[in-house]
């Protein structure tokens, strides 16, 4: 894919193209000393359809301080091309981002160079889970703004717009750590299910979940966050220390 002898490649993912027959290979590469994000496109026979990989993300904080841009995943964009999700950070902190390119490797209309920030709060965030929905990509992330890890969500449309609050939607911010979240979406129910490991007891982990339901209200898409579901905890599971298998 990329035989540059001066670099190592890591944090990769492979995404099928919705329009046309082919795949995108997305990866982080440290040839410039920090991890930047590259993409290459191939046909179904494994032949490259671009002359070389294209660098789509290189983050310089304040214009000069490099950050590591680490690919978390990528999905096909319903409008064409792909959307790449990544964590970007250095010793000053880490934030979460998404970027979309079209089939020519160019930044998609409505998206920012080097990516759209998914959470504007001044804290460390790390993407944990993501899923495609008819409304965009639904992301769960870990955030330490309260002094411990909590679970938040963000929905970014296929056009690059944030659909939840710019600081993210609070899924769980109970005492102690909530983390290792996973997510899935049901087209039939028009709901997403988010589950996570929860250390609120301070002695052992339990598993909790919430639904996000989407519905049309007064002509506009809206969402409803359910009450907590104790999937495996002190009230229904003996022995303690239940962890998320995903």
Short mmCIF file of C-alpha atoms in Angstrom, two decimals:
data_model
loop_
_atom_site.label_atom_id
_atom_site.label_comp_id
_atom_site.label_asym_id
_atom_site.label_seq_id
_atom_site.Cartn_x
_atom_site.Cartn_y
_atom_site.Cartn_z
CA UNK A 1 0.00 0.00 0.00
CA UNK A 2 2.73 2.44 1.07
CA UNK A 3 6.36 1.35 0.98
CA UNK A 4 7.95 4.52 2.37
CA UNK A 5 11.09 3.21 4.17
CA UNK A 6 11.29 6.27 6.42
CA UNK A 7 7.96 5.70 8.15
CA UNK A 8 5.80 3.18 9.92
CA UNK A 9 2.08 2.87 9.30
CA UNK A 10 -0.44 2.01 11.99
CA UNK A 11 -4.07 2.60 13.07
CA UNK A 12 -5.51 1.49 9.73
CA UNK A 13 -8.96 0.60 8.43
CA UNK A 14 -10.43 -0.50 5.09
CA UNK A 15 -13.71 0.96 3.81
CA UNK A 16 -15.80 -0.10 0.79
CA UNK A 17 -16.89 2.56 -1.70
CA UNK A 18 -20.67 3.01 -1.98
CA UNK A 19 -20.43 4.56 -5.44
CA UNK A 20 -18.33 2.47 -7.83
CA UNK A 21 -16.46 -0.71 -7.11
CA UNK A 22 -13.49 -0.34 -4.85
CA UNK A 23 -12.12 0.23 -1.37
CA UNK A 24 -10.30 2.92 0.59
CA UNK A 25 -7.30 2.09 2.77
CA UNK A 26 -6.98 4.65 5.60
CA UNK A 27 -3.99 4.78 7.94
CA UNK A 28 -1.84 6.90 10.24
CA UNK A 29 1.78 7.39 9.15
CA UNK A 30 4.72 8.95 11.03
CA UNK A 31 7.06 9.88 8.15
CA UNK A 32 6.88 13.50 9.33
CA UNK A 33 7.69 12.49 12.95
CA UNK A 34 4.06 12.77 14.12
CA UNK A 35 1.21 10.56 12.93
CA UNK A 36 -0.62 12.06 9.94
CA UNK A 37 -3.51 10.44 8.07
CA UNK A 38 -3.21 9.06 4.54
CA UNK A 39 -5.71 7.39 2.22
CA UNK A 40 -5.23 5.21 -0.85
CA UNK A 41 -7.92 3.89 -3.18
CA UNK A 42 -8.00 0.48 -4.88
CA UNK A 43 -10.28 -1.39 -7.24
CA UNK A 44 -11.70 -4.77 -6.30
CA UNK A 45 -8.74 -6.52 -7.94
CA UNK A 46 -6.34 -4.74 -5.62
CA UNK A 47 -4.99 -2.30 -8.20
CA UNK A 48 -4.44 1.30 -7.04
CA UNK A 49 -6.77 3.80 -8.70
CA UNK A 50 -4.78 6.82 -7.45
CA UNK A 51 -1.16 7.38 -8.41
CA UNK A 52 -0.09 7.48 -4.74
CA UNK A 53 -1.55 7.77 -1.23
CA UNK A 54 -3.02 11.18 -0.34
CA UNK A 55 -2.33 12.90 2.98
CA UNK A 56 -5.66 14.24 4.25
CA UNK A 57 -4.81 15.29 7.84
CA UNK A 58 -1.74 16.95 9.37
CA UNK A 59 -2.46 18.77 12.62
CA UNK A 60 -0.16 21.56 13.83
CA UNK A 61 -1.39 23.07 17.10
CA UNK A 62 -1.01 26.87 17.01
CA UNK A 63 0.54 26.47 13.58
CA UNK A 64 3.75 24.76 14.67
CA UNK A 65 3.29 22.07 17.37
CA UNK A 66 2.61 18.65 15.77
CA UNK A 67 -0.11 16.34 17.03
CA UNK A 68 -0.56 12.62 16.49
CA UNK A 69 -3.63 12.00 14.32
CA UNK A 70 -4.65 8.39 15.02
CA UNK A 71 -7.30 6.73 12.88
CA UNK A 72 -10.11 5.17 14.92
CA UNK A 73 -12.32 4.12 12.03
CA UNK A 74 -13.96 5.14 8.78
CA UNK A 75 -17.33 4.64 7.08
CA UNK A 76 -18.75 5.24 3.63
CA UNK A 77 -20.39 8.65 3.27
CA UNK A 78 -23.94 8.40 1.92
CA UNK A 79 -23.12 11.42 -0.31
CA UNK A 80 -20.02 9.72 -1.74
CA UNK A 81 -16.49 9.10 -0.56
CA UNK A 82 -15.76 8.29 3.07
CA UNK A 83 -15.74 9.82 6.56
CA UNK A 84 -12.68 9.20 8.75
CA UNK A 85 -12.87 9.41 12.54
CA UNK A 86 -9.69 10.14 14.49
CA UNK A 87 -8.21 11.23 17.79
CA UNK A 88 -5.75 14.12 17.56
CA UNK A 89 -3.43 14.97 20.42
CA UNK A 90 -0.06 15.57 22.01
CA UNK A 91 1.21 16.25 25.54
CA UNK A 92 -1.21 19.20 25.80
CA UNK A 93 -4.32 17.08 25.33
CA UNK A 94 -6.42 15.05 22.90
CA UNK A 95 -9.61 15.86 21.01
CA UNK A 96 -11.88 14.02 18.60
CA UNK A 97 -12.42 14.78 14.94
CA UNK A 98 -13.97 13.64 11.67
CA UNK A 99 -13.09 14.43 8.07
CA UNK A 100 -14.72 13.48 4.77
CA UNK A 101 -13.15 13.09 1.34
CA UNK A 102 -14.75 12.41 -2.04
CA UNK A 103 -13.77 9.70 -4.52
CA UNK A 104 -10.93 11.89 -5.84
CA UNK A 105 -9.36 12.31 -2.42
CA UNK A 106 -10.52 15.93 -2.06
CA UNK A 107 -12.12 17.33 1.11
CA UNK A 108 -15.90 17.00 0.78
CA UNK A 109 -18.05 20.12 0.55
CA UNK A 110 -19.04 21.42 3.98
CA UNK A 111 -16.12 19.77 5.76
CA UNK A 112 -13.02 21.50 7.14
CA UNK A 113 -9.40 20.92 6.17
CA UNK A 114 -7.77 18.70 8.81
CA UNK A 115 -11.18 17.72 10.15
CA UNK A 116 -14.27 18.91 12.00
CA UNK A 117 -13.94 18.95 15.79
CA UNK A 118 -16.65 16.79 17.37
CA UNK A 119 -16.49 18.34 20.85
CA UNK A 120 -15.60 21.92 21.70
CA UNK A 121 -15.14 21.48 25.44
CA UNK A 122 -11.61 22.09 26.76
CA UNK A 123 -10.89 18.58 28.07
CA UNK A 124 -9.41 15.31 26.83
CA UNK A 125 -11.71 13.25 24.61
CA UNK A 126 -11.21 9.83 22.99
CA UNK A 127 -13.53 8.18 20.47
CA UNK A 128 -14.69 4.77 21.71
CA UNK A 129 -17.49 3.67 19.38
CA UNK A 130 -19.27 4.73 16.21
CA UNK A 131 -22.06 3.60 13.92
CA UNK A 132 -23.66 4.78 10.66
CA UNK A 133 -27.25 5.99 10.85
CA UNK A 134 -29.61 7.61 8.32
CA UNK A 135 -28.87 10.92 10.09
CA UNK A 136 -25.08 10.71 10.05
CA UNK A 137 -22.39 9.04 12.15
CA UNK A 138 -23.21 8.53 15.82
CA UNK A 139 -20.05 8.56 17.95
CA UNK A 140 -19.49 7.73 21.60
CA UNK A 141 -16.46 9.13 23.38
CA UNK A 142 -14.73 9.22 26.74
CA UNK A 143 -14.31 12.66 28.32
CA UNK A 144 -12.54 13.69 31.55
CA UNK A 145 -14.09 17.14 32.07
CA UNK A 146 -15.48 16.20 35.50
CA UNK A 147 -12.16 14.83 36.76
CA UNK A 148 -13.06 11.23 35.94
CA UNK A 149 -14.00 9.45 32.73
CA UNK A 150 -17.58 9.89 31.49
CA UNK A 151 -19.46 8.78 28.36
CA UNK A 152 -20.70 11.32 25.83
CA UNK A 153 -22.16 11.07 22.32
CA UNK A 154 -22.07 13.21 19.19
CA UNK A 155 -23.97 12.95 15.91
CA UNK A 156 -22.28 14.45 12.86
CA UNK A 157 -24.35 14.67 9.69
CA UNK A 158 -23.13 13.42 6.32
CA UNK A 159 -22.64 17.10 5.42
CA UNK A 160 -20.35 17.74 8.40
CA UNK A 161 -22.79 19.47 10.80
CA UNK A 162 -22.91 18.67 14.52
CA UNK A 163 -26.45 17.59 15.37
CA UNK A 164 -26.07 17.42 19.17
CA UNK A 165 -24.71 20.13 21.46
CA UNK A 166 -21.24 21.30 20.42
CA UNK A 167 -19.88 19.98 23.74
CA UNK A 168 -21.49 16.59 23.23
CA UNK A 169 -24.54 14.82 24.65
CA UNK A 170 -24.07 13.48 28.21
CA UNK A 171 -24.80 9.76 28.22
CA UNK A 172 -23.48 9.08 31.72
CA UNK A 173 -21.49 11.27 34.13
CA UNK A 174 -22.06 9.34 37.35
CA UNK A 175 -19.42 9.35 40.09
CA UNK A 176 -16.09 7.64 39.25
CA UNK A 177 -15.34 6.27 35.77
CA UNK A 178 -17.69 5.42 32.92
CA UNK A 179 -15.82 4.24 29.81
CA UNK A 180 -15.26 1.50 27.19
CA UNK A 181 -18.55 2.37 25.49
CA UNK A 182 -19.93 0.54 22.47
CA UNK A 183 -22.83 1.46 20.18
CA UNK A 184 -25.15 -0.02 17.59
CA UNK A 185 -28.17 1.25 15.63
CA UNK A 186 -31.44 -0.46 14.68
CA UNK A 187 -33.08 0.75 11.47
CA UNK A 188 -36.27 -1.09 12.41
CA UNK A 189 -36.57 0.60 15.83
CA UNK A 190 -34.89 3.86 14.73
CA UNK A 191 -32.86 3.71 17.93
CA UNK A 192 -29.22 3.47 18.97
CA UNK A 193 -28.11 1.43 21.98
CA UNK A 194 -25.07 2.62 23.96
CA UNK A 195 -23.51 0.40 26.64
CA UNK A 196 -20.49 1.05 28.85
CA UNK A 197 -18.41 -0.14 31.79
CA UNK A 198 -19.32 1.71 34.98
CA UNK A 199 -17.20 2.08 38.12
CA UNK A 200 -19.67 4.17 40.12
CA UNK A 201 -19.49 1.79 43.08
CA UNK A 202 -15.77 2.44 43.39
CA UNK A 203 -15.05 -1.23 44.05
CA UNK A 204 -16.08 -3.09 40.88
CA UNK A 205 -17.30 -2.54 37.32
CA UNK A 206 -20.92 -2.93 36.23
CA UNK A 207 -22.59 -2.63 32.81
CA UNK A 208 -25.17 0.05 32.00
CA UNK A 209 -26.92 1.06 28.78
CA UNK A 210 -29.11 3.80 27.34
CA UNK A 211 -31.12 4.17 24.13
CA UNK A 212 -31.13 7.20 21.87
CA UNK A 213 -34.41 7.26 19.95
CA UNK A 214 -34.87 9.32 16.79
CA UNK A 215 -38.24 10.56 15.59
CA UNK A 216 -39.84 13.26 13.46
CA UNK A 217 -41.36 16.06 15.57
CA UNK A 218 -43.05 19.05 13.90
CA UNK A 219 -41.25 18.29 10.66
CA UNK A 220 -37.80 18.13 12.26
CA UNK A 221 -35.68 15.19 13.37
CA UNK A 222 -35.36 15.01 17.14
CA UNK A 223 -33.88 12.57 19.61
CA UNK A 224 -34.77 11.22 23.04
CA UNK A 225 -32.27 9.79 25.53
CA UNK A 226 -33.75 6.98 27.63
CA UNK A 227 -33.33 6.37 31.33
CA UNK A 228 -30.50 4.10 32.42
CA UNK A 229 -30.70 0.35 31.98
CA UNK A 230 -28.76 -1.69 34.53
CA UNK A 231 -27.60 -4.49 32.27
CA UNK A 232 -25.38 -6.23 34.81
CA UNK A 233 -24.91 -4.64 38.22
CA UNK A 234 -25.37 -4.95 41.95
CA UNK A 235 -29.16 -5.29 41.68
CA UNK A 236 -29.27 -8.19 39.22
CA UNK A 237 -25.84 -9.85 38.96
CA UNK A 238 -23.85 -11.38 41.79
CA UNK A 239 -20.08 -11.57 41.88
CA UNK A 240 -19.28 -8.11 40.50
CA UNK A 241 -16.82 -6.91 37.89
CA UNK A 242 -18.82 -7.09 34.67
CA UNK A 243 -16.96 -5.62 31.70
CA UNK A 244 -17.98 -4.72 28.17
CA UNK A 245 -17.02 -7.56 25.77
CA UNK A 246 -16.88 -5.23 22.73
#
